[in-house]
Amino acid sequence: KMETGTKMHMKEWLIAQIESGKYRGLSWENEEKTMFRIPWKHAAKKDYRQTADAALFKAWAVYKGKFREGRDRADPTMWKTRLRCALNKSTDFEEVPERNQLDITEPYKVYRIQSHSEAPRPAGTAAGCFPSIFKESTSSGEELKQINEMLKKEHMYCGSVEVKPPKQRLAPRSFFTSGLTISGEERSEEHTSNFRLQVVLLYHGQRVMQATTKTPDGCFILHGQVPLGNEHIYGPCSAQMICFPSPASISLPSHLTEAMNRLLCHLERGVLLWLAPEGLFIKRFCQGRVYWSGPQAQHTDRPNKLEREKTFKLFDIPTFYTELQRYSVGKGSKPSFEVELCFGEEYPDPKVPKNRKLIVAQV
């Protein structure tokens, strides 16, 4: 049992559970201890035993204060969903799909533990560098250092109650609300319900859908209804679903409609987008290639590609806040706050304008 008051972060906690040897199926995958197996049996299987097969997921729920023995109703599916979403959204872990074994008697997934030097980083930053959370501020250096470290380790978990930014952090009121009043420190409680994203889908330059997300878990943009493969394997996901409409919903030449339908077949697992206090993040699950542009992008004159199954930071909120502050006092240009995703075609593309790309999402 852990000492009270000494809460570990997820990475430390999981390593401690692996080393403990008390969870059947939770073990190191390699001698270097950089990868581990996590048991992944679905509750619908005939040989499913809740006490054993849900033990790790339950332990995480207990540790996070989401389940109290004897007081809360047991919910193995939700326990598993919480840990799965935490793993997917954490920059400390990366799934290794080619090592997964989900169709055997004792199924498991394999995850790689990312060292800080390998942590997914925004395009354009030096290898191993995690961008500073706050580059300019009037606060003391020591205080900023603490906030910096806290935000680096802070991750979003499934369920809105899981979003726990630090007690106080610098947050631009104008980013979340109308008006250009910028105050200094603001209570994070005001912002826990404001992790909303506006998503506009364009087919060949024509708007086909606009949606504003309602959950702090972000959204999947995908073709079909299933977020990560098969629902019966992965269980439900609490991120909002934004599904690509049928290309037949707008009038396009038949050759373009056919091309879109072919492309959509490769977008079944889509991309997961979510907004955290430090910025906008994405993880690509689909087979189809995805390219992007935005203020953080490395290139403006050639394509920026998103690698599969890796977490990328697309937008840095503190940097935006700093630029907005400068702009408000006439010291700089208006900062951009839009990210564009292009599915299946290279982007940015100097040869082909955006309105001729088949499928684009503006976020």
GROMACS .gro file of C-alpha atoms in nm:
model
  363
    1LYS     CA    1   0.000   0.000   0.000
    2MET     CA    2   0.116   0.348  -0.080
    3GLU     CA    3   0.173   0.617   0.175
    4THR     CA    4  -0.118   0.857   0.176
    5GLY     CA    5  -0.042   1.190   0.018
    6THR     CA    6   0.232   1.051  -0.211
    7LYS     CA    7   0.038   1.023  -0.535
    8MET     CA    8   0.233   0.885  -0.830
    9HIS     CA    9   0.174   0.978  -1.191
   10MET     CA   10   0.037   0.712  -1.420
   11LYS     CA   11   0.377   0.606  -1.558
   12GLU     CA   12   0.525   0.550  -1.210
   13TRP     CA   13   0.207   0.380  -1.092
   14LEU     CA   14   0.194   0.134  -1.383
   15ILE     CA   15   0.563   0.043  -1.352
   16ALA     CA   16   0.506  -0.026  -0.981
   17GLN     CA   17   0.212  -0.257  -1.067
   18ILE     CA   18   0.419  -0.447  -1.328
   19GLU     CA   19   0.705  -0.492  -1.081
   20SER     CA   20   0.467  -0.610  -0.807
   21GLY     CA   21   0.380  -0.925  -1.004
   22LYS     CA   22   0.035  -0.942  -0.847
   23TYR     CA   23  -0.171  -0.895  -1.166
   24ARG     CA   24  -0.199  -1.198  -1.390
   25GLY     CA   25  -0.094  -1.114  -1.746
   26LEU     CA   26   0.067  -0.779  -1.658
   27SER     CA   27   0.436  -0.831  -1.734
   28TRP     CA   28   0.740  -0.691  -1.909
   29GLU     CA   29   0.755  -0.768  -2.280
   30ASN     CA   30   1.132  -0.728  -2.314
   31GLU     CA   31   1.445  -0.751  -2.098
   32GLU     CA   32   1.514  -0.378  -2.131
   33LYS     CA   33   1.177  -0.312  -1.959
   34THR     CA   34   1.077  -0.057  -2.222
   35MET     CA   35   0.763  -0.249  -2.326
   36PHE     CA   36   0.498  -0.429  -2.125
   37ARG     CA   37   0.197  -0.657  -2.176
   38ILE     CA   38  -0.137  -0.556  -2.030
   39PRO     CA   39  -0.420  -0.817  -2.007
   40TRP     CA   40  -0.710  -0.725  -2.235
   41LYS     CA   41  -0.988  -0.982  -2.199
   42HIS     CA   42  -1.336  -0.861  -2.289
   43ALA     CA   43  -1.612  -0.899  -2.029
   44ALA     CA   44  -1.837  -1.082  -2.278
   45LYS     CA   45  -1.599  -1.379  -2.306
   46LYS     CA   46  -1.724  -1.701  -2.143
   47ASP     CA   47  -1.413  -1.748  -1.931
   48TYR     CA   48  -1.411  -1.385  -1.808
   49ARG     CA   49  -1.356  -1.366  -1.432
   50GLN     CA   50  -1.416  -1.016  -1.301
   51THR     CA   51  -1.204  -1.055  -0.986
   52ALA     CA   52  -0.894  -1.155  -1.183
   53ASP     CA   53  -0.947  -1.007  -1.529
   54ALA     CA   54  -1.061  -0.664  -1.412
   55ALA     CA   55  -0.822  -0.641  -1.117
   56LEU     CA   56  -0.576  -0.395  -1.277
   57PHE     CA   57  -0.849  -0.171  -1.420
   58LYS     CA   58  -1.024  -0.171  -1.083
   59ALA     CA   59  -0.698  -0.082  -0.906
   60TRP     CA   60  -0.655   0.222  -1.133
   61ALA     CA   61  -1.013   0.334  -1.061
   62VAL     CA   62  -0.950   0.297  -0.686
   63TYR     CA   63  -0.619   0.480  -0.711
   64LYS     CA   64  -0.781   0.771  -0.899
   65GLY     CA   65  -1.062   0.786  -0.642
   66LYS     CA   66  -1.327   0.676  -0.895
   67PHE     CA   67  -1.428   0.359  -0.713
   68ARG     CA   68  -1.479   0.302  -0.340
   69GLU     CA   69  -1.521  -0.059  -0.234
   70GLY     CA   70  -1.856  -0.123  -0.068
   71ARG     CA   71  -1.993   0.218  -0.167
   72ASP     CA   72  -1.983   0.237  -0.548
   73ARG     CA   73  -2.136  -0.005  -0.797
   74ALA     CA   74  -1.874  -0.226  -0.967
   75ASP     CA   75  -1.838  -0.127  -1.335
   76PRO     CA   76  -1.557  -0.328  -1.500
   77THR     CA   77  -1.634  -0.184  -1.846
   78MET     CA   78  -1.593   0.173  -1.722
   79TRP     CA   79  -1.277   0.082  -1.528
   80LYS     CA   80  -1.124  -0.057  -1.846
   81THR     CA   81  -1.237   0.244  -2.051
   82ARG     CA   82  -1.075   0.483  -1.805
   83LEU     CA   83  -0.739   0.311  -1.818
   84ARG     CA   84  -0.754   0.267  -2.197
   85CYS     CA   85  -0.828   0.634  -2.252
   86ALA     CA   86  -0.559   0.736  -2.005
   87LEU     CA   87  -0.304   0.522  -2.192
   88ASN     CA   88  -0.414   0.653  -2.532
   89LYS     CA   89  -0.396   1.016  -2.428
   90SER     CA   90  -0.072   0.994  -2.231
   91THR     CA   91   0.250   1.098  -2.400
   92ASP     CA   92   0.432   0.847  -2.174
   93PHE     CA   93   0.291   0.542  -2.355
   94GLU     CA   94   0.263   0.426  -2.713
   95GLU     CA   95   0.067   0.120  -2.822
   96VAL     CA   96   0.263  -0.136  -3.026
   97PRO     CA   97  -0.022  -0.283  -3.237
   98GLU     CA   98   0.195  -0.540  -3.418
   99ARG     CA   99   0.269  -0.712  -3.085
  100ASN     CA  100  -0.092  -0.719  -2.961
  101GLN     CA  101  -0.258  -1.060  -2.921
  102LEU     CA  102  -0.633  -1.004  -2.894
  103ASP     CA  103  -0.768  -1.331  -3.035
  104ILE     CA  104  -0.604  -1.576  -2.794
  105THR     CA  105  -0.740  -1.731  -2.471
  106GLU     CA  106  -0.561  -1.475  -2.253
  107PRO     CA  107  -0.553  -1.168  -2.482
  108TYR     CA  108  -0.318  -0.879  -2.417
  109LYS     CA  109  -0.198  -0.550  -2.561
  110VAL     CA  110   0.160  -0.424  -2.569
  111TYR     CA  111   0.263  -0.068  -2.486
  112ARG     CA  112   0.601   0.100  -2.512
  113ILE     CA  113   0.708   0.333  -2.231
  114GLN     CA  114   0.834   0.655  -2.384
  115SER     CA  115   1.143   0.805  -2.224
  116HIS     CA  116   1.147   1.185  -2.203
  117SER     CA  117   1.393   1.203  -2.491
  118GLU     CA  118   1.153   1.003  -2.709
  119ALA     CA  119   0.837   1.186  -2.605
  120PRO     CA  120   0.618   1.288  -2.899
  121ARG     CA  121   0.688   1.651  -2.968
  122PRO     CA  122   0.553   1.923  -3.193
  123ALA     CA  123   0.705   1.932  -3.539
  124GLY     CA  124   0.985   2.183  -3.550
  125THR     CA  125   1.119   2.142  -3.196
  126ALA     CA  126   1.463   2.003  -3.136
  127ALA     CA  127   1.490   1.631  -3.062
  128GLY     CA  128   1.421   1.561  -2.697
  129CYS     CA  129   1.299   1.913  -2.623
  130PHE     CA  130   0.959   1.951  -2.462
  131PRO     CA  131   0.843   2.307  -2.542
  132SER     CA  132   0.819   2.539  -2.244
  133ILE     CA  133   0.460   2.570  -2.125
  134PHE     CA  134   0.495   2.942  -2.055
  135LYS     CA  135   0.760   3.138  -2.242
  136GLU     CA  136   0.680   3.484  -2.104
  137SER     CA  137   0.507   3.584  -1.785
  138THR     CA  138   0.509   3.829  -1.502
  139SER     CA  139   0.508   3.549  -1.241
  140SER     CA  140   0.822   3.451  -1.054
  141GLY     CA  141   1.057   3.203  -1.220
  142GLU     CA  142   1.019   2.940  -0.945
  143GLU     CA  143   0.640   2.952  -0.963
  144LEU     CA  144   0.651   2.915  -1.341
  145LYS     CA  145   0.886   2.620  -1.308
  146GLN     CA  146   0.637   2.443  -1.080
  147ILE     CA  147   0.344   2.519  -1.312
  148ASN     CA  148   0.553   2.404  -1.607
  149GLU     CA  149   0.632   2.069  -1.445
  150MET     CA  150   0.273   2.023  -1.329
  151LEU     CA  151   0.126   2.084  -1.674
  152LYS     CA  152   0.380   1.859  -1.842
  153LYS     CA  153   0.267   1.570  -1.624
  154GLU     CA  154  -0.102   1.654  -1.631
  155HIS     CA  155  -0.307   1.437  -1.867
  156MET     CA  156  -0.672   1.420  -1.959
  157TYR     CA  157  -0.854   1.103  -1.857
  158CYS     CA  158  -1.189   0.960  -1.954
  159GLY     CA  159  -1.493   1.122  -1.800
  160SER     CA  160  -1.527   1.495  -1.740
  161VAL     CA  161  -1.473   1.448  -1.366
  162GLU     CA  162  -1.121   1.329  -1.445
  163VAL     CA  163  -1.006   1.664  -1.585
  164LYS     CA  164  -0.805   1.810  -1.301
  165PRO     CA  165  -0.580   2.100  -1.405
  166PRO     CA  166  -0.359   2.248  -1.131
  167LYS     CA  167  -0.536   2.454  -0.862
  168GLN     CA  168  -0.421   2.776  -1.026
  169ARG     CA  169  -0.279   2.828  -1.370
  170LEU     CA  170  -0.236   3.107  -1.615
  171ALA     CA  171  -0.529   3.105  -1.855
  172PRO     CA  172  -0.638   3.360  -2.113
  173ARG     CA  173  -1.001   3.451  -2.044
  174SER     CA  174  -1.027   3.586  -2.397
  175PHE     CA  175  -0.938   3.247  -2.541
  176PHE     CA  176  -1.243   3.086  -2.382
  177THR     CA  177  -1.490   3.375  -2.379
  178SER     CA  178  -1.578   3.671  -2.598
  179GLY     CA  179  -1.406   4.005  -2.550
  180LEU     CA  180  -1.037   4.081  -2.527
  181THR     CA  181  -0.999   4.130  -2.153
  182ILE     CA  182  -0.687   3.947  -2.048
  183SER     CA  183  -0.640   3.896  -1.679
  184GLY     CA  184  -0.352   3.727  -1.501
  185GLU     CA  185  -0.417   3.415  -1.298
  186GLU     CA  186  -0.763   3.268  -1.306
  187ARG     CA  187  -0.914   2.980  -1.118
  188SER     CA  188  -0.902   2.662  -1.326
  189GLU     CA  189  -1.253   2.568  -1.214
  190GLU     CA  190  -1.389   2.831  -1.454
  191HIS     CA  191  -1.235   2.645  -1.746
  192THR     CA  192  -1.297   2.278  -1.673
  193SER     CA  193  -1.610   2.284  -1.888
  194ASN     CA  194  -1.450   2.482  -2.169
  195PHE     CA  195  -1.240   2.226  -2.352
  196ARG     CA  196  -1.459   2.262  -2.659
  197LEU     CA  197  -1.352   2.235  -3.021
  198GLN     CA  198  -1.529   2.357  -3.332
  199VAL     CA  199  -1.487   2.118  -3.623
  200VAL     CA  200  -1.584   2.204  -3.982
  201LEU     CA  201  -1.565   1.933  -4.250
  202LEU     CA  202  -1.509   2.035  -4.614
  203TYR     CA  203  -1.546   1.814  -4.922
  204HIS     CA  204  -1.366   1.965  -5.221
  205GLY     CA  205  -1.404   2.309  -5.063
  206GLN     CA  206  -1.776   2.269  -4.980
  207ARG     CA  207  -1.883   2.270  -4.616
  208VAL     CA  208  -2.064   1.945  -4.531
  209MET     CA  209  -2.070   1.955  -4.151
  210GLN     CA  210  -2.001   2.179  -3.853
  211ALA     CA  211  -1.994   2.052  -3.495
  212THR     CA  212  -1.887   2.186  -3.155
  213THR     CA  213  -1.766   1.923  -2.911
  214LYS     CA  214  -1.932   1.902  -2.570
  215THR     CA  215  -1.700   1.668  -2.378
  216PRO     CA  216  -1.353   1.723  -2.232
  217ASP     CA  217  -1.259   1.385  -2.379
  218GLY     CA  218  -1.242   1.547  -2.722
  219CYS     CA  219  -1.367   1.387  -3.040
  220PHE     CA  220  -1.303   1.121  -3.298
  221ILE     CA  221  -1.329   1.231  -3.661
  222LEU     CA  222  -1.388   0.904  -3.841
  223HIS     CA  223  -1.580   0.703  -4.099
  224GLY     CA  224  -1.829   0.466  -3.936
  225GLN     CA  225  -1.917   0.436  -3.567
  226VAL     CA  226  -1.639   0.235  -3.403
  227PRO     CA  227  -1.351   0.431  -3.250
  228LEU     CA  228  -1.061   0.185  -3.216
  229GLY     CA  229  -1.123  -0.132  -3.411
  230ASN     CA  230  -1.397  -0.353  -3.271
  231GLU     CA  231  -1.632  -0.227  -3.000
  232HIS     CA  232  -1.658  -0.578  -2.855
  233ILE     CA  233  -1.282  -0.579  -2.796
  234TYR     CA  234  -1.225  -0.221  -2.687
  235GLY     CA  235  -1.547  -0.135  -2.508
  236PRO     CA  236  -1.725   0.202  -2.532
  237CYS     CA  237  -1.534   0.528  -2.565
  238SER     CA  238  -1.656   0.855  -2.417
  239ALA     CA  239  -1.503   1.083  -2.681
  240GLN     CA  240  -1.759   1.245  -2.911
  241MET     CA  241  -1.804   1.088  -3.255
  242ILE     CA  242  -1.792   1.313  -3.562
  243CYS     CA  243  -1.859   1.092  -3.862
  244PHE     CA  244  -1.778   1.185  -4.220
  245PRO     CA  245  -2.105   1.241  -4.413
  246SER     CA  246  -2.167   1.052  -4.736
  247PRO     CA  247  -2.005   1.226  -5.037
  248ALA     CA  248  -2.346   1.189  -5.204
  249SER     CA  249  -2.477   1.458  -4.965
  250ILE     CA  250  -2.337   1.729  -5.197
  251SER     CA  251  -2.333   1.755  -5.573
  252LEU     CA  252  -1.992   1.662  -5.706
  253PRO     CA  253  -1.872   1.506  -6.034
  254SER     CA  254  -1.900   1.127  -6.013
  255HIS     CA  255  -1.523   1.072  -6.036
  256LEU     CA  256  -1.471   1.285  -5.723
  257THR     CA  257  -1.748   1.104  -5.534
  258GLU     CA  258  -1.587   0.769  -5.622
  259ALA     CA  259  -1.245   0.891  -5.510
  260MET     CA  260  -1.389   1.011  -5.179
  261ASN     CA  261  -1.566   0.681  -5.115
  262ARG     CA  262  -1.239   0.495  -5.177
  263LEU     CA  263  -1.059   0.731  -4.938
  264LEU     CA  264  -1.324   0.700  -4.665
  265CYS     CA  265  -1.270   0.322  -4.654
  266HIS     CA  266  -0.925   0.393  -4.509
  267LEU     CA  267  -1.051   0.636  -4.245
  268GLU     CA  268  -1.254   0.391  -4.037
  269ARG     CA  269  -1.052   0.434  -3.717
  270GLY     CA  270  -1.011   0.807  -3.773
  271VAL     CA  271  -0.821   1.051  -3.554
  272LEU     CA  272  -0.872   1.143  -3.189
  273LEU     CA  273  -0.847   1.515  -3.100
  274TRP     CA  274  -0.856   1.661  -2.751
  275LEU     CA  275  -0.784   1.992  -2.584
  276ALA     CA  276  -0.584   2.003  -2.260
  277PRO     CA  277  -0.469   2.309  -2.061
  278GLU     CA  278  -0.143   2.313  -2.255
  279GLY     CA  279  -0.285   2.275  -2.606
  280LEU     CA  280  -0.454   2.070  -2.878
  281PHE     CA  281  -0.341   1.710  -2.922
  282ILE     CA  282  -0.410   1.444  -3.185
  283LYS     CA  283  -0.359   1.071  -3.227
  284ARG     CA  284  -0.407   0.909  -3.567
  285PHE     CA  285  -0.554   0.558  -3.569
  286CYS     CA  286  -0.672   0.525  -3.932
  287GLN     CA  287  -0.479   0.349  -4.209
  288GLY     CA  288  -0.530   0.648  -4.440
  289ARG     CA  289  -0.261   0.916  -4.429
  290VAL     CA  290  -0.335   1.245  -4.255
  291TYR     CA  291  -0.154   1.576  -4.308
  292TRP     CA  292  -0.192   1.903  -4.120
  293SER     CA  293  -0.116   2.273  -4.103
  294GLY     CA  294  -0.134   2.522  -3.818
  295PRO     CA  295   0.069   2.766  -3.609
  296GLN     CA  296   0.288   2.484  -3.469
  297ALA     CA  297   0.349   2.312  -3.804
  298GLN     CA  298   0.707   2.267  -3.918
  299HIS     CA  299   0.635   2.348  -4.283
  300THR     CA  300   0.409   2.605  -4.448
  301ASP     CA  301   0.519   2.532  -4.805
  302ARG     CA  302   0.528   2.152  -4.800
  303PRO     CA  303   0.338   1.866  -4.631
  304ASN     CA  304   0.335   1.791  -4.257
  305LYS     CA  305   0.249   1.425  -4.202
  306LEU     CA  306   0.101   1.274  -3.885
  307GLU     CA  307   0.258   0.942  -3.791
  308ARG     CA  308   0.022   0.662  -3.693
  309GLU     CA  309  -0.048   0.570  -3.327
  310LYS     CA  310   0.160   0.861  -3.192
  311THR     CA  311   0.044   1.161  -2.990
  312PHE     CA  312   0.120   1.497  -3.153
  313LYS     CA  313   0.072   1.848  -3.020
  314LEU     CA  314  -0.094   2.060  -3.289
  315PHE     CA  315  -0.146   2.384  -3.099
  316ASP     CA  316   0.018   2.543  -2.793
  317ILE     CA  317  -0.227   2.748  -2.583
  318PRO     CA  318   0.033   2.931  -2.369
  319THR     CA  319   0.217   3.046  -2.683
  320PHE     CA  320  -0.115   3.164  -2.826
  321TYR     CA  321  -0.185   3.347  -2.500
  322THR     CA  322   0.153   3.524  -2.513
  323GLU     CA  323   0.099   3.627  -2.877
  324LEU     CA  324  -0.257   3.742  -2.801
  325GLN     CA  325  -0.128   3.953  -2.513
  326ARG     CA  326   0.128   4.118  -2.743
  327TYR     CA  327  -0.134   4.175  -3.013
  328SER     CA  328  -0.375   4.334  -2.763
  329VAL     CA  329  -0.119   4.605  -2.686
  330GLY     CA  330  -0.024   4.655  -3.052
  331LYS     CA  331   0.309   4.469  -3.041
  332GLY     CA  332   0.248   4.188  -3.285
  333SER     CA  333   0.018   4.038  -3.546
  334LYS     CA  334  -0.308   3.860  -3.465
  335PRO     CA  335  -0.226   3.501  -3.365
  336SER     CA  336  -0.378   3.216  -3.562
  337PHE     CA  337  -0.600   2.969  -3.376
  338GLU     CA  338  -0.700   2.727  -3.652
  339VAL     CA  339  -0.557   2.388  -3.739
  340GLU     CA  340  -0.638   2.210  -4.066
  341LEU     CA  341  -0.630   1.836  -4.126
  342CYS     CA  342  -0.621   1.693  -4.478
  343PHE     CA  343  -0.712   1.327  -4.519
  344GLY     CA  344  -0.543   1.113  -4.784
  345GLU     CA  345  -0.369   1.395  -4.972
  346GLU     CA  346  -0.047   1.582  -4.903
  347TYR     CA  347  -0.094   1.918  -4.731
  348PRO     CA  348   0.005   2.200  -4.738
  349ASP     CA  349   0.046   2.158  -5.112
  350PRO     CA  350   0.175   2.458  -5.313
  351LYS     CA  351   0.049   2.298  -5.636
  352VAL     CA  352  -0.311   2.230  -5.530
  353PRO     CA  353  -0.530   2.487  -5.345
  354LYS     CA  354  -0.713   2.380  -5.030
  355ASN     CA  355  -1.057   2.402  -5.191
  356ARG     CA  356  -0.958   2.127  -5.434
  357LYS     CA  357  -0.855   1.878  -5.168
  358LEU     CA  358  -1.110   1.597  -5.124
  359ILE     CA  359  -1.149   1.593  -4.743
  360VAL     CA  360  -1.037   1.868  -4.506
  361ALA     CA  361  -1.125   1.931  -4.140
  362GLN     CA  362  -1.082   2.278  -3.991
  363VAL     CA  363  -1.046   2.277  -3.611
   0.00000   0.00000   0.00000
